[in-house]
Amino acid sequence: MTQVARPPKSESARSASGGLAARVSLGRRFTPVSTEFLMIASAALMLTIFGLVMVLSATSASAVSAGKNPMDGALRQGIFAVLGIPLMFLISRLPVRFLKRMAWPALFGSVALQLLVFTPLGIADGGNRNWIMVAGFTLQPSEFLKLALAVWIGFVLMRKHTMLGTWHQVFIPVVPVSALAIGTVLAGKDLGTAMVLVLVMLGCLFFSGVKLRLFIIPVFLGVMSVLALALTSEDRMRRITAVCSDMSDYEKNCYQSIHGIWGMASGGIFGVGLGNSQEKYGWLPAAGNDFIFAIVGEELGLIGCIVVLALFTLFTVGAFHIIRKTDDPFIRVAAGGITVWITGQAVFNIGVVIGLFPVMGVPLPFMSQGGTALLAVLIACGVLLSFARTIPAPEARAAERVNTAGRGKVTR
């Protein structure tokens, strides 16, 4: 048989097909985002803006007393917000396969950055050596280590997701490498950040779907490590065993905790008014940092606290929807670790302010003063938003179901 050659496409046909491809590509760019994307992005933006307002209120009094610009703290925080918010949306456009390729480089880079605290760039504060000074800004490298650890564990467990029934496949290399990374933070005597990193590791293991008997072992090891570190430090044991329910230990161990509770109590339901806090006038240490939630309670009352809790709930629900709906084990594990980090750290911080936990030096995500912490959390939200883009919007899912049903009818 002779094969008849197809005539070449005309210029108009090629132009039409090219235009159609361009329209399809452009249409994909403007497809509606998922509900999870909107929940996480809106919660992150509102918490960041709320945090900037509260940092301005909490730090203005101490800045004036020190002869500085009352907006100095908020302006420095605002620089990181201006950098972090566009970066969050830029990272949200990255494909998931790129994030997978960056797992190992991100972990090595964050550990190397953390090791800089032991160089002349490192500075100590409150007995912890966990910061570096760069170009006049104080940076905390361990904040980036939280995100890098979650993404790295997600990548490793994704590649081994069919072999997670045996303990050595679960533990190696996740537990040894995580222990080394956490050890760089513990070397600087920052137990609070180390506890959050342990939570990230445990959260990743939990959402990877490992068997319960295998999950209990790292939980036990993590709890025993924290207890050992607490028992071997006189300062940590002093804060943990302090009883702050009366005034007998007020000056020595409970000064900060009691003033945080007093600030919350004096706010009542509606608060004393934005900017009218009394505790920020030198009474409450770290009013703009670890105890900013006490200033929220004092100035905005119970209503303000409920708003903050509602925004964190919105963020958590959106993140858990991603974990529940995705079929990619990398997304499930990494998103689980990031969610446990941000939500768990918020629970720790608020628990410290209301007196449920001892003072641990853990900031409130999005809101506490600290540019590195804000930048790291916004980057982590960008990773979650990238994951959320893999979850189709409700309209797209409905259209897909209609198309699938239509193809089924035609086939029959």
Tab-separated table of N, CA and C in Angstrom, residues 16-26:
chain	number	residue	atom	x	y	z
A	16	ALA	N	-3.953	29.489	14.507
A	16	ALA	CA	-5.148	29.223	15.317
A	16	ALA	C	-4.840	28.262	16.446
A	17	SER	N	-4.059	27.201	16.119
A	17	SER	CA	-3.713	26.237	17.176
A	17	SER	C	-2.831	26.882	18.236
A	18	GLY	N	-1.881	27.753	17.792
A	18	GLY	CA	-1.043	28.456	18.758
A	18	GLY	C	-1.847	29.385	19.632
A	19	GLY	N	-2.827	30.082	19.020
A	19	GLY	CA	-3.678	30.967	19.808
A	19	GLY	C	-4.516	30.202	20.806
A	20	LEU	N	-5.007	29.021	20.388
A	20	LEU	CA	-5.793	28.191	21.302
A	20	LEU	C	-4.942	27.739	22.483
A	21	ALA	N	-3.698	27.311	22.202
A	21	ALA	CA	-2.809	26.887	23.292
A	21	ALA	C	-2.525	28.036	24.238
A	22	ALA	N	-2.338	29.238	23.679
A	22	ALA	CA	-2.074	30.398	24.532
A	22	ALA	C	-3.272	30.706	25.410
A	23	ARG	N	-4.494	30.597	24.822
A	23	ARG	CA	-5.695	30.868	25.614
A	23	ARG	C	-5.875	29.837	26.711
A	24	VAL	N	-5.578	28.566	26.406
A	24	VAL	CA	-5.680	27.512	27.425
A	24	VAL	C	-4.682	27.760	28.548
A	25	SER	N	-3.429	28.116	28.159
A	25	SER	CA	-2.408	28.397	29.174
A	25	SER	C	-2.804	29.582	30.031
A	26	LEU	N	-3.325	30.646	29.384
A	26	LEU	CA	-3.752	31.816	30.125
A	26	LEU	C	-4.927	31.493	31.029
